[in-house]
Backbone atoms as SQL, in Angstrom:
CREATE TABLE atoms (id INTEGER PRIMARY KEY, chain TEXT, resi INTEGER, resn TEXT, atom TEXT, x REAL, y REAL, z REAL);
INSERT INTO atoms VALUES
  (1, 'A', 1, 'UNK', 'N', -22.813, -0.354, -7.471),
  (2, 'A', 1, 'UNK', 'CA', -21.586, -0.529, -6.706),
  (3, 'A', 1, 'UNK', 'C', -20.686, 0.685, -6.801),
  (4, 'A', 2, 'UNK', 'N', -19.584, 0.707, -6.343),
  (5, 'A', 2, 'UNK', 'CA', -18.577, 1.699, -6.252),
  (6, 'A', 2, 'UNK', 'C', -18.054, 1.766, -8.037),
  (7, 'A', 3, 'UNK', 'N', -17.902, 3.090, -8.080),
  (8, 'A', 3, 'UNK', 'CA', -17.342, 3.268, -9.595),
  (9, 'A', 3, 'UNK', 'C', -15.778, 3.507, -9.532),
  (10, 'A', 4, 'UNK', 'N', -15.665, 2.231, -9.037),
  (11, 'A', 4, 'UNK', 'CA', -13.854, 1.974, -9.449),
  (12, 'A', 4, 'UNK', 'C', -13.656, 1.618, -10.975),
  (13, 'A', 5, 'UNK', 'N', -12.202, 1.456, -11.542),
  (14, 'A', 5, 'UNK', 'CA', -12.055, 0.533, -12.334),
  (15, 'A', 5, 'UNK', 'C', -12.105, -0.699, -12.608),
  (16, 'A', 6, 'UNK', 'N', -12.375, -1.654, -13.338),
  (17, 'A', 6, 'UNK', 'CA', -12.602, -2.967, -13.150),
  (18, 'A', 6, 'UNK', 'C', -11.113, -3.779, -12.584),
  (19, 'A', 7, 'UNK', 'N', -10.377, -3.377, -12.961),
  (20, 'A', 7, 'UNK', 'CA', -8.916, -4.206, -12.502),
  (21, 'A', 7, 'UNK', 'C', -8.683, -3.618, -10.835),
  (22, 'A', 8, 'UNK', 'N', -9.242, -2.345, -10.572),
  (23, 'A', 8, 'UNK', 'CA', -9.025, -1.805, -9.141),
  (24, 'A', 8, 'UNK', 'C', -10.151, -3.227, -8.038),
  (25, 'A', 9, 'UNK', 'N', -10.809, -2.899, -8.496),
  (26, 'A', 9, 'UNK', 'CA', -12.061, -3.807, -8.247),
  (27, 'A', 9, 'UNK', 'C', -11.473, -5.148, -7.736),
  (28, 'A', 10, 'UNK', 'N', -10.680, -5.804, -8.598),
  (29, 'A', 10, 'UNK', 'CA', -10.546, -7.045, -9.025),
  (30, 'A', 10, 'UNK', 'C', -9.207, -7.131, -7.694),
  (31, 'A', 11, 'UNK', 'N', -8.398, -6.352, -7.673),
  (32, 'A', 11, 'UNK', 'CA', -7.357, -6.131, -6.707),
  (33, 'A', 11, 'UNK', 'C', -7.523, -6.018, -5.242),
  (34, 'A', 12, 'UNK', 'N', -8.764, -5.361, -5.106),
  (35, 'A', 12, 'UNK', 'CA', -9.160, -5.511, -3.733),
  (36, 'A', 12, 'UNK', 'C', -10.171, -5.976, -3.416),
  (37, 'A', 13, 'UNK', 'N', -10.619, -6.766, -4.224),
  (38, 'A', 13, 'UNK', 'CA', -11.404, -8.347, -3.815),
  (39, 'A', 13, 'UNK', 'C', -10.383, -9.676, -3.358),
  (40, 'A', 14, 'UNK', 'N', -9.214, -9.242, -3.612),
  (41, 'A', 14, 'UNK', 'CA', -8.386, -10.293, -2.990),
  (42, 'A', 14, 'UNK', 'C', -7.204, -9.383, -2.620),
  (43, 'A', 15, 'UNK', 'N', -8.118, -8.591, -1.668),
  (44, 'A', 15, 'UNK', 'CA', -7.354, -7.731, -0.166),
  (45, 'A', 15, 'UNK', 'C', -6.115, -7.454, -0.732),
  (46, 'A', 16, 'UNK', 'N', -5.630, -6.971, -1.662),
  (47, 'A', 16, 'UNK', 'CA', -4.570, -6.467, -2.233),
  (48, 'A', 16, 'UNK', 'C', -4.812, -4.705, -2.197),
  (49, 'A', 17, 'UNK', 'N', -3.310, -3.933, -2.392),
  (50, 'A', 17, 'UNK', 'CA', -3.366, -2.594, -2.335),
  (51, 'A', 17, 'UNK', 'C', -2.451, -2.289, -3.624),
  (52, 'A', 18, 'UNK', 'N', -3.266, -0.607, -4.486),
  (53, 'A', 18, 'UNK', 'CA', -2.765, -0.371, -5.562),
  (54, 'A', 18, 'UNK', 'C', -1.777, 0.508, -5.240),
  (55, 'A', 19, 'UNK', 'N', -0.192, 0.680, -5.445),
  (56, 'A', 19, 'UNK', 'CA', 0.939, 1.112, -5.281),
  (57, 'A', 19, 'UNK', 'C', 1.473, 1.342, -6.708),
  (58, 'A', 20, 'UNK', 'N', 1.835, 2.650, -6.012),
  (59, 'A', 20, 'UNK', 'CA', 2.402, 3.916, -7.336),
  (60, 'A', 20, 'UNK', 'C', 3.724, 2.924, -8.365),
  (61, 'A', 21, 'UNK', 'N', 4.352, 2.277, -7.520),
  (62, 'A', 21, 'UNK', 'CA', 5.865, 1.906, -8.123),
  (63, 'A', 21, 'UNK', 'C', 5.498, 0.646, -8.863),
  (64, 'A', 22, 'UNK', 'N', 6.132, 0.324, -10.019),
  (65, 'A', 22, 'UNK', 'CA', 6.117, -0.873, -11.178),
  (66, 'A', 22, 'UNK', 'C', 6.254, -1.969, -10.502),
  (67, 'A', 23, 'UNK', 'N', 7.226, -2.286, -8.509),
  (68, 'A', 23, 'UNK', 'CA', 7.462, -2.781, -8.110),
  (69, 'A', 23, 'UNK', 'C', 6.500, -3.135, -6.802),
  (70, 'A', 24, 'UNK', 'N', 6.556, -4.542, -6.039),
  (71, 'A', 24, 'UNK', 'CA', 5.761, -4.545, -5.125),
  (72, 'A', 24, 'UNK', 'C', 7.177, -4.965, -3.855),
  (73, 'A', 25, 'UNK', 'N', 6.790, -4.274, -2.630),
  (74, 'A', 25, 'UNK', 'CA', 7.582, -4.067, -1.536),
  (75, 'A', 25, 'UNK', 'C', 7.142, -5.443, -0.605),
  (76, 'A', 26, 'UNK', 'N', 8.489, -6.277, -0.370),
  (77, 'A', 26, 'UNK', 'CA', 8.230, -7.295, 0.587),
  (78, 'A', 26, 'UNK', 'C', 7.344, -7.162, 1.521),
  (79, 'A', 27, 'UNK', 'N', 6.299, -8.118, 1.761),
  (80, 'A', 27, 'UNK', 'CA', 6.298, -9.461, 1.177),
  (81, 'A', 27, 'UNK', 'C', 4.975, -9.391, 0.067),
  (82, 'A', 28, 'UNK', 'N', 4.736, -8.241, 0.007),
  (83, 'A', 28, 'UNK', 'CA', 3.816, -8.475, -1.456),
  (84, 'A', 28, 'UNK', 'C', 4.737, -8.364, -2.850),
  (85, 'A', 29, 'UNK', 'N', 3.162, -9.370, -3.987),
  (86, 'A', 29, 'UNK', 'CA', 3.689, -9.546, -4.836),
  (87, 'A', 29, 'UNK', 'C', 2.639, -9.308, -5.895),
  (88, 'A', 30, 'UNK', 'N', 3.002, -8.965, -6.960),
  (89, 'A', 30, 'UNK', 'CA', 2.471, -8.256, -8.260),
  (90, 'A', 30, 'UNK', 'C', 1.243, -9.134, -8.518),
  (91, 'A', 31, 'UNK', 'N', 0.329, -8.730, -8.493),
  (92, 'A', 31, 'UNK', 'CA', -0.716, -9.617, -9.105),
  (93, 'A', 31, 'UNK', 'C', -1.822, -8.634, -9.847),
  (94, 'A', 32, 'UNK', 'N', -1.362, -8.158, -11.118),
  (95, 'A', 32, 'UNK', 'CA', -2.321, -6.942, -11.788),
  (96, 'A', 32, 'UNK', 'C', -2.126, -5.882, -11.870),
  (97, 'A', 33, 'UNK', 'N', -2.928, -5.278, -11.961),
  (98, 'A', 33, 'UNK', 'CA', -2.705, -3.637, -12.525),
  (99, 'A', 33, 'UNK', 'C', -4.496, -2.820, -11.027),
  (100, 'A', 34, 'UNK', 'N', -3.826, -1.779, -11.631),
  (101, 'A', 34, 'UNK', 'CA', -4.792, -0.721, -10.623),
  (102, 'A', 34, 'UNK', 'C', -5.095, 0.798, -11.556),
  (103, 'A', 35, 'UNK', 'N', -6.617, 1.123, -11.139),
  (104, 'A', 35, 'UNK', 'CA', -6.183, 2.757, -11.735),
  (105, 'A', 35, 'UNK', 'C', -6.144, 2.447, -13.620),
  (106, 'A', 36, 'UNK', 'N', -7.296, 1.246, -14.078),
  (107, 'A', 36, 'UNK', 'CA', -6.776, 1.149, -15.678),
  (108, 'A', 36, 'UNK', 'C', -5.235, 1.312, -16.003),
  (109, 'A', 37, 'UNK', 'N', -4.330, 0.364, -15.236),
  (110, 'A', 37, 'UNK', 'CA', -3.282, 0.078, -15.329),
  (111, 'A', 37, 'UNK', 'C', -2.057, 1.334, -14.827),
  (112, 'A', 38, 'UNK', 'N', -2.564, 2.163, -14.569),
  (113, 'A', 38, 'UNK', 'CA', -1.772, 3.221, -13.799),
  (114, 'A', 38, 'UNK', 'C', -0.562, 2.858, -12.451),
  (115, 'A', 39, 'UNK', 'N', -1.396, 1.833, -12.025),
  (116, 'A', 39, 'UNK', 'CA', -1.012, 1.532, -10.933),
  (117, 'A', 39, 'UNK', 'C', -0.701, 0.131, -10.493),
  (118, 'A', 40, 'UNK', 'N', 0.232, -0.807, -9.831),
  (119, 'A', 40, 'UNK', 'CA', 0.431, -2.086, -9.210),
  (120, 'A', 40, 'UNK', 'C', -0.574, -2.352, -8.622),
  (121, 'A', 41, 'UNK', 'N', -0.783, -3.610, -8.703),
  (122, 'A', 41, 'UNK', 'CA', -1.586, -4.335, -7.502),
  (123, 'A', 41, 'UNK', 'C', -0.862, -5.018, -6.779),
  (124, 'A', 42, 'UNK', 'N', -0.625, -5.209, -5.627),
  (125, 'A', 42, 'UNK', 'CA', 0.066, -5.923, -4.696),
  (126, 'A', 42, 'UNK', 'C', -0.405, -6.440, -3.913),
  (127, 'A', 43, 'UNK', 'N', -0.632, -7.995, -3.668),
  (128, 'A', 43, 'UNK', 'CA', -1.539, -8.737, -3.024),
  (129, 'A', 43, 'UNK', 'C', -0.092, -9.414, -1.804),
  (130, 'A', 44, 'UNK', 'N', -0.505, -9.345, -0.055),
  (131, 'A', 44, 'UNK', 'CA', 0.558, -10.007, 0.698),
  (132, 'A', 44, 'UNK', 'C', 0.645, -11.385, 0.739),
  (133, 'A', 45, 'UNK', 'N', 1.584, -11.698, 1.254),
  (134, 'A', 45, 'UNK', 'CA', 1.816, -13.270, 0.789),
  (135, 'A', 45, 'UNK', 'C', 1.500, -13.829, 2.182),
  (136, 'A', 46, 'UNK', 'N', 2.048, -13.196, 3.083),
  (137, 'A', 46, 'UNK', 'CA', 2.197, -13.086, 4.552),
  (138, 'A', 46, 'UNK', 'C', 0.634, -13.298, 5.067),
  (139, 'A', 47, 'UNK', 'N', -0.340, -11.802, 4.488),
  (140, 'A', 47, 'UNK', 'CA', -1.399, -11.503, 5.324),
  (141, 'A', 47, 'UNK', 'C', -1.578, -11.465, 6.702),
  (142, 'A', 48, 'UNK', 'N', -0.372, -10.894, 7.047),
  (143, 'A', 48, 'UNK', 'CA', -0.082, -10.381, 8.453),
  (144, 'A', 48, 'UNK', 'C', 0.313, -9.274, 8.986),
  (145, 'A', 49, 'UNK', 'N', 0.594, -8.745, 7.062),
  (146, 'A', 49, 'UNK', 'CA', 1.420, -6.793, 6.886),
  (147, 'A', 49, 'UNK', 'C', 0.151, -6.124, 6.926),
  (148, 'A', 50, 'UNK', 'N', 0.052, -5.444, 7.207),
  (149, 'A', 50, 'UNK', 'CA', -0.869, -4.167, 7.450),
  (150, 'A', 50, 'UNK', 'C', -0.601, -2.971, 6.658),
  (151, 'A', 51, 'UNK', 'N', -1.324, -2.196, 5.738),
  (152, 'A', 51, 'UNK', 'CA', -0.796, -0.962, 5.292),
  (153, 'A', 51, 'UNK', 'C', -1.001, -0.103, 6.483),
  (154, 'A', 52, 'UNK', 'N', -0.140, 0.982, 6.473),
  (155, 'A', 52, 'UNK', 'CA', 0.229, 2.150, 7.635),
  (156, 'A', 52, 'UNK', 'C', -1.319, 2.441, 8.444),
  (157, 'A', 53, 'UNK', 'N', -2.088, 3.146, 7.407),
  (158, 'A', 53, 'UNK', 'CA', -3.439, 3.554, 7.761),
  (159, 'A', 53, 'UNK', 'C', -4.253, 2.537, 8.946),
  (160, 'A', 54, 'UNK', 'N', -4.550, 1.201, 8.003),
  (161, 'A', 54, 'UNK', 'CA', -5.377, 0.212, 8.617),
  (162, 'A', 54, 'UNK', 'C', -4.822, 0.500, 10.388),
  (163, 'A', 55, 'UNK', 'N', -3.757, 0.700, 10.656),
  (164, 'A', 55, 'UNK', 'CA', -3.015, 0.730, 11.846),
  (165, 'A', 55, 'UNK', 'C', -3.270, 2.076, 12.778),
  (166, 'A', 56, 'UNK', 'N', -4.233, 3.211, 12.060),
  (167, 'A', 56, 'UNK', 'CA', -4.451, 3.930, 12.536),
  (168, 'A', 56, 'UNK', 'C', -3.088, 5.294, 12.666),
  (169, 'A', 57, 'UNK', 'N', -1.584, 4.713, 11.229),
  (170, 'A', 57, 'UNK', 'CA', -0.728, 5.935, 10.973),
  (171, 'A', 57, 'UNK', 'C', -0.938, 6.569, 10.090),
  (172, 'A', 58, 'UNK', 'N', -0.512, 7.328, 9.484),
  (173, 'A', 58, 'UNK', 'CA', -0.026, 8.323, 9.021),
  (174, 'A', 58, 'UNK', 'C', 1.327, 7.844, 8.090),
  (175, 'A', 59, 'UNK', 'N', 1.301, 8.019, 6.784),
  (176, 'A', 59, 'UNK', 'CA', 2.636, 7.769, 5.901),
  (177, 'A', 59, 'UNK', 'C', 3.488, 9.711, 5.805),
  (178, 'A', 60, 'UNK', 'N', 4.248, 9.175, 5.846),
  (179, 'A', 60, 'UNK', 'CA', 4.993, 10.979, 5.977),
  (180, 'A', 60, 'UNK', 'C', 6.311, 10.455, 5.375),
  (181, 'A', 61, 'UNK', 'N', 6.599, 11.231, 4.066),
  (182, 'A', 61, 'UNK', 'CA', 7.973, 11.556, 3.502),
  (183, 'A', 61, 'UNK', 'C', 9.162, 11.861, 4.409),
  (184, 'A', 62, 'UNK', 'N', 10.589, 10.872, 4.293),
  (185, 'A', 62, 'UNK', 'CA', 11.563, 10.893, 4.813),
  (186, 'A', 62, 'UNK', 'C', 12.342, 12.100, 5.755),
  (187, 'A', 63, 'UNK', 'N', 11.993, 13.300, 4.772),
  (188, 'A', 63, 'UNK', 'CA', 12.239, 14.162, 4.991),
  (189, 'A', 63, 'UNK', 'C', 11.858, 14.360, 6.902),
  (190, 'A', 64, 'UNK', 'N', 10.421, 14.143, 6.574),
  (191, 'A', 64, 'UNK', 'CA', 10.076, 14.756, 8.119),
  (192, 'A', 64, 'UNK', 'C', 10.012, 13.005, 9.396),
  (193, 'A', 65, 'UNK', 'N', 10.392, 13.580, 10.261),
  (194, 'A', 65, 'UNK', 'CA', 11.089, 13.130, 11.491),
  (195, 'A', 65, 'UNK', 'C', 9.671, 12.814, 12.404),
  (196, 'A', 66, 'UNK', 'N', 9.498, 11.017, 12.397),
  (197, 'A', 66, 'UNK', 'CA', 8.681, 10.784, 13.734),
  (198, 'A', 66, 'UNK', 'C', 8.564, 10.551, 15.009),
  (199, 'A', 67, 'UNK', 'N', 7.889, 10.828, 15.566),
  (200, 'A', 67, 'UNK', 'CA', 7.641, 10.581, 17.381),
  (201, 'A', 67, 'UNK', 'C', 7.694, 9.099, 17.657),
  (202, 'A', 68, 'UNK', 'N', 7.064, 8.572, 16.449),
  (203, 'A', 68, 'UNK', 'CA', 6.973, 7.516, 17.478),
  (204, 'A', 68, 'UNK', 'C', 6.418, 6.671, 16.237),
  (205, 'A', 69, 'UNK', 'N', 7.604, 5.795, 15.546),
  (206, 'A', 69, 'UNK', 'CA', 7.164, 4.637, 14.142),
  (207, 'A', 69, 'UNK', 'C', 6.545, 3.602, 14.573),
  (208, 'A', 70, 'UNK', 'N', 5.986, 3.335, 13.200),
  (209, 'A', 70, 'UNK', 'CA', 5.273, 2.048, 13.936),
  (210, 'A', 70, 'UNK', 'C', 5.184, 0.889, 12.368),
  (211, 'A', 71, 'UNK', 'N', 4.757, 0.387, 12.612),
  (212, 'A', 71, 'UNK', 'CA', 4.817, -0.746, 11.688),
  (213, 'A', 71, 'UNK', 'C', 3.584, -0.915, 10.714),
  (214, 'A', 72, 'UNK', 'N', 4.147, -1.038, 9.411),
  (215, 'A', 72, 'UNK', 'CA', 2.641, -0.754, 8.780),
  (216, 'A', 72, 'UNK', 'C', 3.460, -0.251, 7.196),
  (217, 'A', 73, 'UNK', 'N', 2.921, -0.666, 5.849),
  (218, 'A', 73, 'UNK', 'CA', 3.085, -0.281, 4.923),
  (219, 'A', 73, 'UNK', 'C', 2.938, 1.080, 3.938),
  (220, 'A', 74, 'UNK', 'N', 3.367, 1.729, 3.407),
  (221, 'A', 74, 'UNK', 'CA', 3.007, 2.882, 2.938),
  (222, 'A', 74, 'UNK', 'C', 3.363, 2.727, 1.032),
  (223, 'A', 75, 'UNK', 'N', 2.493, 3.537, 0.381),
  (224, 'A', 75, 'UNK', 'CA', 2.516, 3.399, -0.918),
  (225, 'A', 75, 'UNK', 'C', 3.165, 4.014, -1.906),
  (226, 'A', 76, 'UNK', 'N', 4.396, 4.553, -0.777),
  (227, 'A', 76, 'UNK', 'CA', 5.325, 5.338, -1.627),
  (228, 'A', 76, 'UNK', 'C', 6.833, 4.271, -0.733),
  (229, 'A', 77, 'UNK', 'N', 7.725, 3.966, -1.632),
  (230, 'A', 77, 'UNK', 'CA', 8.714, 3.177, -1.234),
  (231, 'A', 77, 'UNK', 'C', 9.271, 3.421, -0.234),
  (232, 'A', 78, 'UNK', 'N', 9.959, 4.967, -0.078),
  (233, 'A', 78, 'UNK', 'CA', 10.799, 5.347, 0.927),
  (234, 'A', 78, 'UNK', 'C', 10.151, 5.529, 2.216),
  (235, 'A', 79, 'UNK', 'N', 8.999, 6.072, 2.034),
  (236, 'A', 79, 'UNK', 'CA', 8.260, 6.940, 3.233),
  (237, 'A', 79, 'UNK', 'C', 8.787, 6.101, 4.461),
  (238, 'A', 80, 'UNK', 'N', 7.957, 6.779, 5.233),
  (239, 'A', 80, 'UNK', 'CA', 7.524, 5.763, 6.620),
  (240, 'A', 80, 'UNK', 'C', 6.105, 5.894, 7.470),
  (241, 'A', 81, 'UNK', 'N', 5.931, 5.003, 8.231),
  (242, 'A', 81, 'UNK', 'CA', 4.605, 4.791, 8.764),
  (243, 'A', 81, 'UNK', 'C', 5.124, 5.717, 10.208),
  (244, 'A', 82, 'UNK', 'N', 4.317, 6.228, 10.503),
  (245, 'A', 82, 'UNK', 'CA', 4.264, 6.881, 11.749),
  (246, 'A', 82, 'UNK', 'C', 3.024, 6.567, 12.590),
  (247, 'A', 83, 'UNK', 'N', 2.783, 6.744, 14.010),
  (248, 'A', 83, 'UNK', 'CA', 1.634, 6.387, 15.057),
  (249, 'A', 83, 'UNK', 'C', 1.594, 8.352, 15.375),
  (250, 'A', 84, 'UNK', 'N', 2.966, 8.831, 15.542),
  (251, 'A', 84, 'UNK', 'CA', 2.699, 10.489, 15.708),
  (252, 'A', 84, 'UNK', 'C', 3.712, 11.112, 15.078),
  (253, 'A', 85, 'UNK', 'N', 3.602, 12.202, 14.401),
  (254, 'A', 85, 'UNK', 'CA', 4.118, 13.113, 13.701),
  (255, 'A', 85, 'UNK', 'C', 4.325, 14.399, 14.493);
């Protein structure tokens, strides 16, 4: 199989995503560790949020300015999801 960690493993067998922050961003919620504990697991409650990517964006730091946002999660708190940059 894939040589993840066992807790990474365990996180996205129940469609959860591992996020940098101690915290999980509405409407997910903490369920584990990621990365041999490096990292959150955040499983949605919803299962209707999408991370940015799956959506076919792009996550891009505040700083820089999009064409055209779109809806979709990113694994850094502030960022944002973009469709074009």
């Amino acid at each position: 199989g894939l040589s993840l960690p066992r807790d990474t493993l365990h996180c996205l067998g129940y469609h959860g995503y591992c996020f940098h922050s101690k915290s999980c961003p509405e409407p997910f919620i903490a369920f584990g560790t990621c990365s041999r504990r490096q990292k959150t697991c955040c499983i949605d409650t919803t299962s209707n949020f999408h991370t940015c990517q799956d959506e076919g964006g792009h996550c891009v730091p505040p700083a820089i300015k999009c064409l055209e946002e779109q809806e979709g999660l990113c694994p850094h708190r502030k960022w944002k999801c973009c469709a074009e940059v």
